[in-house]
PDB file of C-alpha atoms in Angstrom:
ATOM      1  CA  GLY A   1       4.899   9.055 -12.962  1.00 87.00           C
ATOM      2  CA  ILE A   2       7.640   6.988 -11.433  1.00 91.00           C
ATOM      3  CA  GLN A   3       7.660   3.307 -12.319  1.00 95.00           C
ATOM      4  CA  VAL A   4       8.048   0.861 -10.413  1.00 97.00           C
ATOM      5  CA  GLU A   5       9.255  -2.901 -11.848  1.00 98.00           C
ATOM      6  CA  GLN A   6       9.286  -5.461  -9.142  1.00 98.00           C
ATOM      7  CA  SER A   7      10.431  -9.292 -10.238  1.00 98.00           C
ATOM      8  CA  PRO A   8       9.987 -12.168 -10.612  1.00 98.00           C
ATOM      9  CA  PRO A   9       6.118 -11.819 -10.990  1.00 97.00           C
ATOM     10  CA  ASP A  10       5.084 -15.559  -9.298  1.00 97.00           C
ATOM     11  CA  LEU A  11       7.643 -17.597  -6.999  1.00 97.00           C
ATOM     12  CA  ILE A  12       7.574 -21.303  -6.044  1.00 97.00           C
ATOM     13  CA  LEU A  13       9.508 -22.244  -3.535  1.00 96.00           C
ATOM     14  CA  GLN A  14      10.768 -25.444  -0.844  1.00 97.00           C
ATOM     15  CA  GLU A  15      10.734 -24.740   2.672  1.00 97.00           C
ATOM     16  CA  GLY A  16      14.716 -24.312   3.136  1.00 97.00           C
ATOM     17  CA  ALA A  17      15.548 -22.655  -0.295  1.00 98.00           C
ATOM     18  CA  ASN A  18      16.470 -18.885  -0.600  1.00 97.00           C
ATOM     19  CA  SER A  19      15.397 -16.234  -2.667  1.00 97.00           C
ATOM     20  CA  THR A  20      16.066 -12.316  -4.311  1.00 98.00           C
ATOM     21  CA  LEU A  21      13.487 -10.249  -4.919  1.00 98.00           C
ATOM     22  CA  ARG A  22      14.035  -7.341  -7.299  1.00 98.00           C
ATOM     23  CA  CYS A  23      12.668  -3.567  -7.495  1.00 98.00           C
ATOM     24  CA  ASN A  24      14.034  -1.588 -10.400  1.00 98.00           C
ATOM     25  CA  PHE A  25      12.351   2.366 -10.535  1.00 96.00           C
ATOM     26  CA  SER A  26      12.389   4.823 -13.329  1.00 95.00           C
ATOM     27  CA  ASP A  27      13.827   8.454 -11.287  1.00 92.00           C
ATOM     28  CA  SER A  28      15.486   8.773  -8.224  1.00 90.00           C
ATOM     29  CA  VAL A  29      13.357   8.625  -4.983  1.00 89.00           C
ATOM     30  CA  ASN A  30      13.803   9.911  -1.680  1.00 88.00           C
ATOM     31  CA  ASN A  31      12.899   6.877   0.636  1.00 93.00           C
ATOM     32  CA  LEU A  32      11.843   3.716  -0.256  1.00 95.00           C
ATOM     33  CA  GLN A  33       9.948   0.525   1.451  1.00 95.00           C
ATOM     34  CA  TRP A  34       9.381  -2.622   0.886  1.00 97.00           C
ATOM     35  CA  PHE A  35       5.960  -5.092   2.475  1.00 96.00           C
ATOM     36  CA  HIS A  36       4.456  -8.072   2.826  1.00 97.00           C
ATOM     37  CA  GLN A  37       1.354  -8.460   2.115  1.00 94.00           C
ATOM     38  CA  ASN A  38      -0.268 -11.701   4.371  1.00 87.00           C
ATOM     39  CA  PRO A  39      -3.087 -13.263   3.300  1.00 83.00           C
ATOM     40  CA  TRP A  40      -5.743 -11.136   4.960  1.00 83.00           C
ATOM     41  CA  GLY A  41      -4.358  -8.328   3.493  1.00 87.00           C
ATOM     42  CA  GLN A  42      -2.840  -6.436   5.755  1.00 87.00           C
ATOM     43  CA  LEU A  43       0.670  -4.817   4.706  1.00 92.00           C
ATOM     44  CA  ILE A  44       3.171  -5.457   7.003  1.00 92.00           C
ATOM     45  CA  ASN A  45       5.701  -3.535   6.800  1.00 92.00           C
ATOM     46  CA  LEU A  46       9.471  -5.254   6.359  1.00 96.00           C
ATOM     47  CA  PHE A  47      12.313  -2.173   5.635  1.00 95.00           C
ATOM     48  CA  TYR A  48      12.884   1.156   5.353  1.00 94.00           C
ATOM     49  CA  ILE A  49      15.480   1.548   2.876  1.00 95.00           C
ATOM     50  CA  PRO A  50      16.597   4.612   0.619  1.00 94.00           C
ATOM     51  CA  SER A  51      19.730   3.204   0.586  1.00 95.00           C
ATOM     52  CA  GLY A  52      22.516   0.735   1.860  1.00 96.00           C
ATOM     53  CA  THR A  53      21.752  -2.682   3.591  1.00 97.00           C
ATOM     54  CA  LYS A  54      19.665  -3.582   6.045  1.00 97.00           C
ATOM     55  CA  GLN A  55      19.142  -7.359   8.234  1.00 97.00           C
ATOM     56  CA  ASN A  56      16.279  -8.289   9.965  1.00 96.00           C
ATOM     57  CA  GLY A  57      17.123 -12.355  10.741  1.00 97.00           C
ATOM     58  CA  ARG A  58      16.370 -14.761   8.062  1.00 97.00           C
ATOM     59  CA  LEU A  59      15.723 -11.209   5.936  1.00 98.00           C
ATOM     60  CA  SER A  60      17.557  -8.556   4.594  1.00 98.00           C
ATOM     61  CA  ALA A  61      17.490  -6.254   1.699  1.00 98.00           C
ATOM     62  CA  THR A  62      19.560  -3.344  -0.352  1.00 98.00           C
ATOM     63  CA  THR A  63      19.144  -0.495  -1.619  1.00 97.00           C
ATOM     64  CA  VAL A  64      21.515   1.024  -4.730  1.00 97.00           C
ATOM     65  CA  ALA A  65      20.001   4.353  -5.523  1.00 94.00           C
ATOM     66  CA  THR A  66      22.004   6.046  -7.472  1.00 94.00           C
ATOM     67  CA  GLU A  67      21.517   2.661  -9.934  1.00 96.00           C
ATOM     68  CA  ARG A  68      17.669   2.626  -9.261  1.00 97.00           C
ATOM     69  CA  TYR A  69      17.011  -0.733  -7.630  1.00 98.00           C
ATOM     70  CA  SER A  70      16.500  -2.365  -4.307  1.00 98.00           C
ATOM     71  CA  LEU A  71      16.689  -6.177  -3.862  1.00 98.00           C
ATOM     72  CA  LEU A  72      15.149  -8.242  -0.876  1.00 98.00           C
ATOM     73  CA  TYR A  73      16.689 -11.876   0.332  1.00 98.00           C
ATOM     74  CA  ILE A  74      14.636 -14.434   2.148  1.00 97.00           C
ATOM     75  CA  SER A  75      17.253 -17.335   3.495  1.00 97.00           C
ATOM     76  CA  SER A  76      15.556 -20.126   4.996  1.00 98.00           C
ATOM     77  CA  SER A  77      12.212 -19.492   3.801  1.00 97.00           C
ATOM     78  CA  GLN A  78       9.082 -21.122   5.577  1.00 97.00           C
ATOM     79  CA  THR A  79       5.855 -21.571   5.145  1.00 95.00           C
ATOM     80  CA  THR A  80       4.612 -18.147   6.836  1.00 93.00           C
ATOM     81  CA  ASP A  81       7.077 -15.766   4.375  1.00 95.00           C
ATOM     82  CA  SER A  82       3.762 -16.953   1.897  1.00 94.00           C
ATOM     83  CA  GLY A  83       2.732 -14.091  -0.108  1.00 94.00           C
ATOM     84  CA  VAL A  84       3.055 -10.666  -1.352  1.00 97.00           C
ATOM     85  CA  TYR A  85       5.946  -8.556  -1.443  1.00 98.00           C
ATOM     86  CA  PHE A  86       5.218  -4.764  -2.634  1.00 98.00           C
ATOM     87  CA  CYS A  87       8.193  -2.241  -2.989  1.00 97.00           C
ATOM     88  CA  ALA A  88       7.001   1.187  -2.684  1.00 97.00           C
ATOM     89  CA  VAL A  89       9.129   4.794  -3.408  1.00 96.00           C
ATOM     90  CA  GLU A  90       8.192   7.918  -2.343  1.00 92.00           C
ATOM     91  CA  ARG A  91       8.761  11.198  -4.263  1.00 82.00           C
ATOM     92  CA  ARG A  92       8.409  14.632  -2.826  1.00 77.00           C
ATOM     93  CA  GLY A  93       7.959  17.786  -4.812  1.00 69.00           C
ATOM     94  CA  ASN A  94       6.568  21.163  -3.679  1.00 71.00           C
ATOM     95  CA  SER A  95       3.156  20.467  -2.280  1.00 76.00           C
ATOM     96  CA  GLY A  96       4.608  19.399   1.223  1.00 78.00           C
ATOM     97  CA  TYR A  97       3.880  15.874   1.679  1.00 83.00           C
ATOM     98  CA  SER A  98       4.374  12.538  -0.610  1.00 84.00           C
ATOM     99  CA  THR A  99       2.687   9.718  -1.726  1.00 88.00           C
ATOM    100  CA  LEU A 100       3.452   6.042  -2.298  1.00 92.00           C
ATOM    101  CA  THR A 101       4.122   4.472  -5.858  1.00 96.00           C
ATOM    102  CA  PHE A 102       4.165   0.942  -5.571  1.00 97.00           C
ATOM    103  CA  GLY A 103       4.774  -2.013  -7.423  1.00 97.00           C
ATOM    104  CA  LYS A 104       2.778  -4.925  -8.594  1.00 97.00           C
ATOM    105  CA  GLY A 105       4.107  -6.531  -6.417  1.00 98.00           C
ATOM    106  CA  THR A 106       5.692 -10.763  -6.502  1.00 98.00           C
ATOM    107  CA  MET A 107       3.924 -13.575  -5.392  1.00 97.00           C
ATOM    108  CA  LEU A 108       5.603 -15.078  -2.997  1.00 96.00           C
ATOM    109  CA  LEU A 109       4.184 -19.231  -2.330  1.00 96.00           C
ATOM    110  CA  VAL A 110       6.547 -21.563   0.224  1.00 96.00           C
ATOM    111  CA  SER A 111       5.462 -24.654   0.413  1.00 96.00           C
ATOM    112  CA  PRO A 112       6.425 -27.705   2.856  1.00 94.00           C
TER     113      PRO A 112
ATOM    114  CA  GLY B   1      -6.205   2.345  18.679  1.00 54.00           C
ATOM    115  CA  ALA B   2      -3.175   0.243  18.261  1.00 78.00           C
ATOM    116  CA  GLY B   3      -3.730   0.194  14.487  1.00 93.00           C
ATOM    117  CA  VAL B   4      -5.632   1.879  11.546  1.00 96.00           C
ATOM    118  CA  SER B   5      -8.850   0.259  11.434  1.00 96.00           C
ATOM    119  CA  GLN B   6     -11.140  -0.221   8.706  1.00 97.00           C
ATOM    120  CA  SER B   7     -14.819  -1.600   8.454  1.00 97.00           C
ATOM    121  CA  PRO B   8     -16.277  -3.258   7.042  1.00 98.00           C
ATOM    122  CA  ARG B   9     -13.817  -6.089   6.096  1.00 96.00           C
ATOM    123  CA  TYR B  10     -16.038  -6.915   3.525  1.00 97.00           C
ATOM    124  CA  LYS B  11     -18.640  -5.944   1.513  1.00 98.00           C
ATOM    125  CA  VAL B  12     -20.934  -6.812  -1.693  1.00 98.00           C
ATOM    126  CA  ALA B  13     -23.099  -4.041  -3.330  1.00 98.00           C
ATOM    127  CA  LYS B  14     -25.276  -4.698  -6.374  1.00 98.00           C
ATOM    128  CA  ARG B  15     -24.354  -2.869  -9.467  1.00 98.00           C
ATOM    129  CA  GLY B  16     -25.674   1.119  -8.991  1.00 98.00           C
ATOM    130  CA  GLN B  17     -25.550   0.755  -5.132  1.00 98.00           C
ATOM    131  CA  ASP B  18     -24.166   3.704  -2.569  1.00 98.00           C
ATOM    132  CA  VAL B  19     -21.385   2.290  -0.435  1.00 98.00           C
ATOM    133  CA  ALA B  20     -19.481   4.075   2.236  1.00 98.00           C
ATOM    134  CA  LEU B  21     -16.451   2.393   3.682  1.00 98.00           C
ATOM    135  CA  ARG B  22     -14.782   3.563   7.025  1.00 98.00           C
ATOM    136  CA  CYS B  23     -10.859   4.476   8.382  1.00 98.00           C
ATOM    137  CA  ASP B  24     -10.253   4.412  11.681  1.00 98.00           C
ATOM    138  CA  PRO B  25      -6.550   6.052  12.098  1.00 97.00           C
ATOM    139  CA  ILE B  26      -4.638   5.671  14.379  1.00 96.00           C
ATOM    140  CA  SER B  27      -4.948   8.009  17.683  1.00 95.00           C
ATOM    141  CA  GLY B  28      -3.366  11.720  16.622  1.00 93.00           C
ATOM    142  CA  HIS B  29      -2.171  10.898  13.034  1.00 95.00           C
ATOM    143  CA  VAL B  30      -1.900  13.823  10.680  1.00 94.00           C
ATOM    144  CA  SER B  31      -1.954  12.194   7.790  1.00 95.00           C
ATOM    145  CA  LEU B  32      -4.477  10.115   6.104  1.00 96.00           C
ATOM    146  CA  PHE B  33      -4.242   8.442   2.732  1.00 96.00           C
ATOM    147  CA  TRP B  34      -6.952   5.831   0.770  1.00 98.00           C
ATOM    148  CA  TYR B  35      -5.452   3.898  -1.699  1.00 97.00           C
ATOM    149  CA  GLN B  36      -7.560   1.577  -4.245  1.00 98.00           C
ATOM    150  CA  GLN B  37      -5.583  -1.858  -5.251  1.00 97.00           C
ATOM    151  CA  ALA B  38      -6.780  -3.813  -7.931  1.00 96.00           C
ATOM    152  CA  LEU B  39      -6.501  -8.253  -7.673  1.00 94.00           C
ATOM    153  CA  GLY B  40      -3.208  -8.759  -9.076  1.00 92.00           C
ATOM    154  CA  GLN B  41      -1.843  -4.583  -9.016  1.00 95.00           C
ATOM    155  CA  GLY B  42      -0.163  -2.795  -6.374  1.00 97.00           C
ATOM    156  CA  PRO B  43      -2.125  -0.264  -4.307  1.00 97.00           C
ATOM    157  CA  GLU B  44      -2.586   2.829  -6.460  1.00 97.00           C
ATOM    158  CA  PHE B  45      -3.113   6.336  -4.327  1.00 95.00           C
ATOM    159  CA  LEU B  46      -6.604   7.981  -4.218  1.00 97.00           C
ATOM    160  CA  THR B  47      -6.381  10.669  -1.828  1.00 96.00           C
ATOM    161  CA  TYR B  48      -4.813  12.352   0.769  1.00 95.00           C
ATOM    162  CA  PHE B  49      -6.025  14.321   3.945  1.00 96.00           C
ATOM    163  CA  GLN B  50      -3.801  16.405   6.640  1.00 95.00           C
ATOM    164  CA  ASN B  51      -6.124  16.777   9.728  1.00 96.00           C
ATOM    165  CA  GLU B  52      -9.371  17.294   7.781  1.00 96.00           C
ATOM    166  CA  ALA B  53      -8.011  19.312   5.243  1.00 95.00           C
ATOM    167  CA  GLN B  54      -8.319  16.945   1.745  1.00 96.00           C
ATOM    168  CA  LEU B  55      -4.902  18.150  -0.207  1.00 93.00           C
ATOM    169  CA  ASP B  56      -5.148  16.090  -2.668  1.00 93.00           C
ATOM    170  CA  LYS B  57      -7.302  13.642  -4.400  1.00 94.00           C
ATOM    171  CA  SER B  58      -5.320  13.595  -7.718  1.00 93.00           C
ATOM    172  CA  GLY B  59      -6.312   9.454  -7.932  1.00 95.00           C
ATOM    173  CA  LEU B  60      -9.621   9.226  -6.978  1.00 97.00           C
ATOM    174  CA  PRO B  61     -11.181   7.598 -10.294  1.00 96.00           C
ATOM    175  CA  SER B  62     -14.151   9.137 -10.984  1.00 95.00           C
ATOM    176  CA  ASP B  63     -16.946  12.202  -9.450  1.00 96.00           C
ATOM    177  CA  ARG B  64     -18.769   8.871  -8.010  1.00 98.00           C
ATOM    178  CA  PHE B  65     -15.708   8.262  -5.545  1.00 98.00           C
ATOM    179  CA  PHE B  66     -15.746  10.903  -2.501  1.00 97.00           C
ATOM    180  CA  ALA B  67     -13.832  10.998   0.568  1.00 98.00           C
ATOM    181  CA  GLU B  68     -14.296  13.016   4.086  1.00 98.00           C
ATOM    182  CA  ARG B  69     -12.441  13.299   7.298  1.00 98.00           C
ATOM    183  CA  PRO B  70     -15.067  16.023   9.458  1.00 97.00           C
ATOM    184  CA  GLU B  71     -13.268  16.040  12.761  1.00 95.00           C
ATOM    185  CA  GLY B  72      -9.387  15.027  11.517  1.00 94.00           C
ATOM    186  CA  SER B  73     -10.105  11.437  12.922  1.00 96.00           C
ATOM    187  CA  VAL B  74     -12.022   9.078  11.278  1.00 98.00           C
ATOM    188  CA  SER B  75     -12.444   9.011   7.510  1.00 98.00           C
ATOM    189  CA  THR B  76     -15.229   7.575   5.449  1.00 98.00           C
ATOM    190  CA  LEU B  77     -14.385   6.508   1.530  1.00 98.00           C
ATOM    191  CA  LYS B  78     -18.290   6.731  -0.160  1.00 98.00           C
ATOM    192  CA  ILE B  79     -18.788   5.607  -3.755  1.00 98.00           C
ATOM    193  CA  GLN B  80     -21.596   6.055  -5.140  1.00 98.00           C
ATOM    194  CA  ARG B  81     -23.801   4.171  -7.938  1.00 98.00           C
ATOM    195  CA  THR B  82     -20.747   1.812  -8.357  1.00 98.00           C
ATOM    196  CA  GLN B  83     -20.437  -0.003 -10.999  1.00 98.00           C
ATOM    197  CA  GLN B  84     -17.644  -3.480 -11.494  1.00 97.00           C
ATOM    198  CA  GLU B  85     -14.894  -1.480 -11.908  1.00 97.00           C
ATOM    199  CA  ASP B  86     -14.428  -0.637  -8.329  1.00 98.00           C
ATOM    200  CA  SER B  87     -14.548  -4.103  -7.252  1.00 98.00           C
ATOM    201  CA  ALA B  88     -11.374  -3.352  -5.300  1.00 98.00           C
ATOM    202  CA  VAL B  89      -9.591  -3.636  -2.581  1.00 97.00           C
ATOM    203  CA  TYR B  90      -9.917  -0.754  -0.817  1.00 98.00           C
ATOM    204  CA  LEU B  91      -6.555   0.481   1.524  1.00 97.00           C
ATOM    205  CA  CYS B  92      -6.116   3.583   4.473  1.00 97.00           C
ATOM    206  CA  ALA B  93      -3.194   4.116   6.367  1.00 95.00           C
ATOM    207  CA  SER B  94      -2.016   6.771   8.679  1.00 95.00           C
ATOM    208  CA  SER B  95       1.345   8.589   9.557  1.00 93.00           C
ATOM    209  CA  PRO B  96       1.917  10.289  12.720  1.00 92.00           C
ATOM    210  CA  THR B  97       3.217  13.807  10.571  1.00 88.00           C
ATOM    211  CA  SER B  98       1.649  16.526   7.678  1.00 85.00           C
ATOM    212  CA  GLY B  99       2.684  15.548   4.518  1.00 78.00           C
ATOM    213  CA  GLY B 100       3.073  11.364   5.702  1.00 76.00           C
ATOM    214  CA  GLY B 101       6.880  10.191   4.943  1.00 83.00           C
ATOM    215  CA  LEU B 102       8.248   7.073   5.024  1.00 84.00           C
ATOM    216  CA  ASP B 103      10.795   7.763   7.415  1.00 83.00           C
ATOM    217  CA  TYR B 104       7.823   8.857   9.726  1.00 83.00           C
ATOM    218  CA  GLY B 105       6.433   5.228   9.275  1.00 84.00           C
ATOM    219  CA  TYR B 106       2.962   4.310   7.186  1.00 88.00           C
ATOM    220  CA  THR B 107       0.694   2.482   9.105  1.00 92.00           C
ATOM    221  CA  PHE B 108      -1.896   0.495   6.530  1.00 94.00           C
ATOM    222  CA  GLY B 109      -5.039  -0.878   7.681  1.00 95.00           C
ATOM    223  CA  SER B 110      -6.178  -4.294   6.642  1.00 93.00           C
ATOM    224  CA  GLY B 111      -8.612  -2.834   4.199  1.00 96.00           C
ATOM    225  CA  THR B 112     -12.184  -3.233   2.856  1.00 97.00           C
ATOM    226  CA  ARG B 113     -13.119  -5.710  -0.177  1.00 97.00           C
ATOM    227  CA  LEU B 114     -15.450  -4.273  -1.908  1.00 98.00           C
ATOM    228  CA  THR B 115     -17.349  -6.753  -5.004  1.00 98.00           C
ATOM    229  CA  VAL B 116     -19.784  -4.905  -6.638  1.00 98.00           C
ATOM    230  CA  VAL B 117     -21.811  -7.701  -8.456  1.00 97.00           C
TER     231      VAL B 117
END
């Protein structure tokens, strides 16, 4: 099956710093999504981004599908950004449905 | 409801005990997925329902795991004779369309954290 690798595995930032999280995937995909898992375990949708660039406030994401990677940028980080960031990819086969393959995540800790 | 609701939020089971985990998807959502998230790992697919039909159970780790969605809404994941390796967070997700699809949106519940002692 498809492999999804995220880097770095852990990241500690001072509040206000910027960071880039990376997601590499081993084969072509139909869709890609970035999630944030908060300390209570909830997976929050950040970006649906199969290709191109999107921005939402301090966060932005870029996916270069032809080169099989996606980047998540966090600018001016805040303590509330802490948590685990997951990249998930989707491949559709002939079955008529699709499932998600997640990376292992990047654990981010933003200290005040 | 407004979101995907899972219960219980936490479950501690003695090894060998049977457990049942409940998922209430968003009303009207056709697709329902179960994922297992071990400590320090990303979620991994367990099983998929389209309405009441279980179309894919390829991710269930053993025949001790059983899932159902008899009326096409609420789903239950049952684990028989729990083992320590079953300790994980069990996440449920629903999607409005047949087949799911990130482009149509997934909504995840907060999960049930199962600890087997």
